[in-house]
Amino acid sequence: MEIQRSGEDYLETIYILNRRTGYVRSIDIANEMGYSKPSVSKGMSLLREMGYINVAPDGEIKLTKTGLKRAKEVYSRHLLIREFFIRKLGVNPTTAEIDACKVEHVISEETYLRLRDFMSECLSDSDDSDLKRDIDIK
């Protein structure tokens, strides 16, 4: 079963929340994304069935190895696209954030890899090592 855009958004949110707080529950995802608890609950059920997450008895949500890999890929695409929009196109950061969230799901692998190569050159002189690590630029 292919993961849909909403599933990728959930994985990315779980990844971000886990990095921020170290502990993720459905209510945290609902609050972060502005979704209802029932919607998040349904999404978590699907992600669990697909093998992307595990849910502990206390409600903690953890990414599986497969889920973590996919979440990092989506997050990396998001950051790269956002930074391209801001740094190279001069897009307002708020708009760039919103647009990157849309584009990250539909950009082809070929275009993404070319954009990553382009941004690698642009960021090579940057001291922003956390950003380069998160978007997998050496």
PDB file of C-alpha atoms in Angstrom:
ATOM      1  CA  MET A   1       0.000   0.000   0.000  1.00  0.00           C
ATOM      2  CA  GLU A   2       1.400   3.392  -1.038  1.00  0.00           C
ATOM      3  CA  ILE A   3       1.543   6.078   1.626  1.00  0.00           C
ATOM      4  CA  GLN A   4      -0.513   9.168   0.850  1.00  0.00           C
ATOM      5  CA  ARG A   5       0.380  12.823   1.375  1.00  0.00           C
ATOM      6  CA  SER A   6      -1.446  12.913   4.738  1.00  0.00           C
ATOM      7  CA  GLY A   7       0.548   9.899   5.904  1.00  0.00           C
ATOM      8  CA  GLU A   8       3.792  11.608   4.937  1.00  0.00           C
ATOM      9  CA  ASP A   9       2.671  14.726   6.805  1.00  0.00           C
ATOM     10  CA  TYR A  10       1.975  12.639   9.904  1.00  0.00           C
ATOM     11  CA  LEU A  11       5.371  10.922   9.706  1.00  0.00           C
ATOM     12  CA  GLU A  12       7.128  14.258   9.291  1.00  0.00           C
ATOM     13  CA  THR A  13       5.237  15.719  12.241  1.00  0.00           C
ATOM     14  CA  ILE A  14       6.054  12.726  14.451  1.00  0.00           C
ATOM     15  CA  TYR A  15       9.710  13.093  13.484  1.00  0.00           C
ATOM     16  CA  ILE A  16       9.769  16.828  14.227  1.00  0.00           C
ATOM     17  CA  LEU A  17       7.916  16.461  17.542  1.00  0.00           C
ATOM     18  CA  ASN A  18      10.191  13.636  18.623  1.00  0.00           C
ATOM     19  CA  ARG A  19      13.249  15.765  17.877  1.00  0.00           C
ATOM     20  CA  ARG A  20      11.708  18.659  19.790  1.00  0.00           C
ATOM     21  CA  THR A  21      10.359  16.865  22.862  1.00  0.00           C
ATOM     22  CA  GLY A  22      11.502  13.233  22.735  1.00  0.00           C
ATOM     23  CA  TYR A  23       7.972  11.959  23.343  1.00  0.00           C
ATOM     24  CA  VAL A  24       4.997  11.968  20.941  1.00  0.00           C
ATOM     25  CA  ARG A  25       1.317  11.184  21.551  1.00  0.00           C
ATOM     26  CA  SER A  26      -1.704  11.559  19.296  1.00  0.00           C
ATOM     27  CA  ILE A  27      -2.802  14.709  21.108  1.00  0.00           C
ATOM     28  CA  ASP A  28       0.607  16.286  20.379  1.00  0.00           C
ATOM     29  CA  ILE A  29       0.180  15.549  16.678  1.00  0.00           C
ATOM     30  CA  ALA A  30      -3.377  16.905  16.700  1.00  0.00           C
ATOM     31  CA  ASN A  31      -2.232  20.114  18.387  1.00  0.00           C
ATOM     32  CA  GLU A  32       0.750  20.560  16.072  1.00  0.00           C
ATOM     33  CA  MET A  33      -1.195  19.960  12.877  1.00  0.00           C
ATOM     34  CA  GLY A  34      -4.502  21.518  13.927  1.00  0.00           C
ATOM     35  CA  TYR A  35      -6.372  18.264  13.278  1.00  0.00           C
ATOM     36  CA  SER A  36      -9.062  16.614  15.367  1.00  0.00           C
ATOM     37  CA  LYS A  37      -8.071  13.772  17.683  1.00  0.00           C
ATOM     38  CA  PRO A  38     -10.302  11.285  15.775  1.00  0.00           C
ATOM     39  CA  SER A  39      -8.619  12.209  12.474  1.00  0.00           C
ATOM     40  CA  VAL A  40      -5.179  11.692  13.989  1.00  0.00           C
ATOM     41  CA  SER A  41      -6.299   8.431  15.567  1.00  0.00           C
ATOM     42  CA  LYS A  42      -7.425   7.104  12.171  1.00  0.00           C
ATOM     43  CA  GLY A  43      -4.155   8.232  10.590  1.00  0.00           C
ATOM     44  CA  MET A  44      -2.126   6.529  13.307  1.00  0.00           C
ATOM     45  CA  SER A  45      -4.070   3.295  12.786  1.00  0.00           C
ATOM     46  CA  LEU A  46      -3.217   3.325   9.093  1.00  0.00           C
ATOM     47  CA  LEU A  47       0.449   4.112   9.742  1.00  0.00           C
ATOM     48  CA  ARG A  48       0.617   1.314  12.305  1.00  0.00           C
ATOM     49  CA  GLU A  49      -0.958  -1.131   9.813  1.00  0.00           C
ATOM     50  CA  MET A  50       1.604  -0.066   7.195  1.00  0.00           C
ATOM     51  CA  GLY A  51       4.480  -0.661   9.609  1.00  0.00           C
ATOM     52  CA  TYR A  52       5.595   2.958   9.925  1.00  0.00           C
ATOM     53  CA  ILE A  53       4.858   3.430  13.632  1.00  0.00           C
ATOM     54  CA  ASN A  54       4.401   1.556  16.881  1.00  0.00           C
ATOM     55  CA  VAL A  55       2.094   2.769  19.621  1.00  0.00           C
ATOM     56  CA  ALA A  56       3.024   1.878  23.201  1.00  0.00           C
ATOM     57  CA  PRO A  57       0.364   1.024  25.806  1.00  0.00           C
ATOM     58  CA  ASP A  58       0.865   4.481  27.352  1.00  0.00           C
ATOM     59  CA  GLY A  59       0.072   6.106  23.985  1.00  0.00           C
ATOM     60  CA  GLU A  60       3.617   7.022  22.995  1.00  0.00           C
ATOM     61  CA  ILE A  61       4.088   6.923  19.233  1.00  0.00           C
ATOM     62  CA  LYS A  62       7.435   5.810  17.864  1.00  0.00           C
ATOM     63  CA  LEU A  63       8.602   5.578  14.301  1.00  0.00           C
ATOM     64  CA  THR A  64       9.752   2.164  13.142  1.00  0.00           C
ATOM     65  CA  LYS A  65      12.990   1.908  11.169  1.00  0.00           C
ATOM     66  CA  THR A  66      10.964   2.158   7.948  1.00  0.00           C
ATOM     67  CA  GLY A  67       8.914   5.044   9.339  1.00  0.00           C
ATOM     68  CA  LEU A  68      12.008   6.933  10.447  1.00  0.00           C
ATOM     69  CA  LYS A  69      13.611   6.531   7.032  1.00  0.00           C
ATOM     70  CA  ARG A  70      10.489   7.821   5.271  1.00  0.00           C
ATOM     71  CA  ALA A  71      10.018  10.678   7.763  1.00  0.00           C
ATOM     72  CA  LYS A  72      13.617  11.822   7.278  1.00  0.00           C
ATOM     73  CA  GLU A  73      13.191  11.726   3.490  1.00  0.00           C
ATOM     74  CA  VAL A  74      10.057  13.882   3.623  1.00  0.00           C
ATOM     75  CA  TYR A  75      11.588  16.275   6.156  1.00  0.00           C
ATOM     76  CA  SER A  76      14.743  16.578   4.061  1.00  0.00           C
ATOM     77  CA  ARG A  77      12.749  17.396   0.940  1.00  0.00           C
ATOM     78  CA  HIS A  78      10.727  19.950   2.854  1.00  0.00           C
ATOM     79  CA  LEU A  79      13.786  21.738   4.219  1.00  0.00           C
ATOM     80  CA  LEU A  80      15.590  21.737   0.889  1.00  0.00           C
ATOM     81  CA  ILE A  81      12.618  23.135  -1.007  1.00  0.00           C
ATOM     82  CA  ARG A  82      11.900  25.725   1.691  1.00  0.00           C
ATOM     83  CA  GLU A  83      15.496  26.918   1.712  1.00  0.00           C
ATOM     84  CA  PHE A  84      15.563  27.096  -2.087  1.00  0.00           C
ATOM     85  CA  PHE A  85      12.415  29.218  -2.081  1.00  0.00           C
ATOM     86  CA  ILE A  86      13.815  31.552   0.595  1.00  0.00           C
ATOM     87  CA  ARG A  87      17.489  31.789  -0.359  1.00  0.00           C
ATOM     88  CA  LYS A  88      17.317  31.609  -4.148  1.00  0.00           C
ATOM     89  CA  LEU A  89      13.874  32.925  -5.024  1.00  0.00           C
ATOM     90  CA  GLY A  90      13.444  35.446  -2.200  1.00  0.00           C
ATOM     91  CA  VAL A  91      10.098  34.038  -1.101  1.00  0.00           C
ATOM     92  CA  ASN A  92       8.774  35.179   2.281  1.00  0.00           C
ATOM     93  CA  PRO A  93       9.659  32.476   4.884  1.00  0.00           C
ATOM     94  CA  THR A  94       6.015  31.929   5.860  1.00  0.00           C
ATOM     95  CA  THR A  95       4.954  31.445   2.254  1.00  0.00           C
ATOM     96  CA  ALA A  96       8.017  29.289   1.565  1.00  0.00           C
ATOM     97  CA  GLU A  97       7.087  27.029   4.483  1.00  0.00           C
ATOM     98  CA  ILE A  98       3.524  26.570   3.238  1.00  0.00           C
ATOM     99  CA  ASP A  99       4.562  25.997  -0.373  1.00  0.00           C
ATOM    100  CA  ALA A 100       7.369  23.587   0.547  1.00  0.00           C
ATOM    101  CA  CYS A 101       4.835  21.481   2.452  1.00  0.00           C
ATOM    102  CA  LYS A 102       2.856  21.107  -0.762  1.00  0.00           C
ATOM    103  CA  VAL A 103       5.721  20.601  -3.196  1.00  0.00           C
ATOM    104  CA  GLU A 104       7.581  18.020  -1.068  1.00  0.00           C
ATOM    105  CA  HIS A 105       4.892  15.456  -1.919  1.00  0.00           C
ATOM    106  CA  VAL A 106       4.775  15.899  -5.684  1.00  0.00           C
ATOM    107  CA  ILE A 107       8.315  16.726  -6.790  1.00  0.00           C
ATOM    108  CA  SER A 108       9.894  13.989  -8.904  1.00  0.00           C
ATOM    109  CA  GLU A 109      12.988  12.179  -7.690  1.00  0.00           C
ATOM    110  CA  GLU A 110      14.984  13.510 -10.638  1.00  0.00           C
ATOM    111  CA  THR A 111      14.042  17.128  -9.949  1.00  0.00           C
ATOM    112  CA  TYR A 112      14.647  16.705  -6.236  1.00  0.00           C
ATOM    113  CA  LEU A 113      18.135  15.275  -6.805  1.00  0.00           C
ATOM    114  CA  ARG A 114      19.039  18.089  -9.204  1.00  0.00           C
ATOM    115  CA  LEU A 115      17.732  20.659  -6.744  1.00  0.00           C
ATOM    116  CA  ARG A 116      19.735  19.008  -3.974  1.00  0.00           C
ATOM    117  CA  ASP A 117      22.894  19.163  -6.107  1.00  0.00           C
ATOM    118  CA  PHE A 118      22.233  22.823  -6.878  1.00  0.00           C
ATOM    119  CA  MET A 119      21.608  23.695  -3.238  1.00  0.00           C
ATOM    120  CA  SER A 120      24.677  21.720  -2.199  1.00  0.00           C
ATOM    121  CA  GLU A 121      26.786  24.139  -4.198  1.00  0.00           C
ATOM    122  CA  CYS A 122      24.878  27.127  -2.813  1.00  0.00           C
ATOM    123  CA  LEU A 123      25.246  25.972   0.786  1.00  0.00           C
ATOM    124  CA  SER A 124      28.852  24.779   0.532  1.00  0.00           C
ATOM    125  CA  ASP A 125      30.158  28.029   2.016  1.00  0.00           C
ATOM    126  CA  SER A 126      27.445  28.149   4.675  1.00  0.00           C
ATOM    127  CA  ASP A 127      28.156  27.431   8.327  1.00  0.00           C
ATOM    128  CA  ASP A 128      24.664  25.987   8.712  1.00  0.00           C
ATOM    129  CA  SER A 129      25.838  22.421   9.396  1.00  0.00           C
ATOM    130  CA  ASP A 130      22.532  21.345  11.000  1.00  0.00           C
ATOM    131  CA  LEU A 131      20.623  22.334   7.862  1.00  0.00           C
ATOM    132  CA  LYS A 132      23.144  20.608   5.591  1.00  0.00           C
ATOM    133  CA  ARG A 133      22.906  17.448   7.707  1.00  0.00           C
ATOM    134  CA  ASP A 134      19.107  17.478   7.718  1.00  0.00           C
ATOM    135  CA  ILE A 135      18.918  17.851   3.942  1.00  0.00           C
ATOM    136  CA  ASP A 136      21.747  15.366   3.415  1.00  0.00           C
ATOM    137  CA  ILE A 137      24.217  17.815   1.889  1.00  0.00           C
ATOM    138  CA  LYS A 138      27.855  17.182   2.647  1.00  0.00           C
TER     139      LYS A 138
END
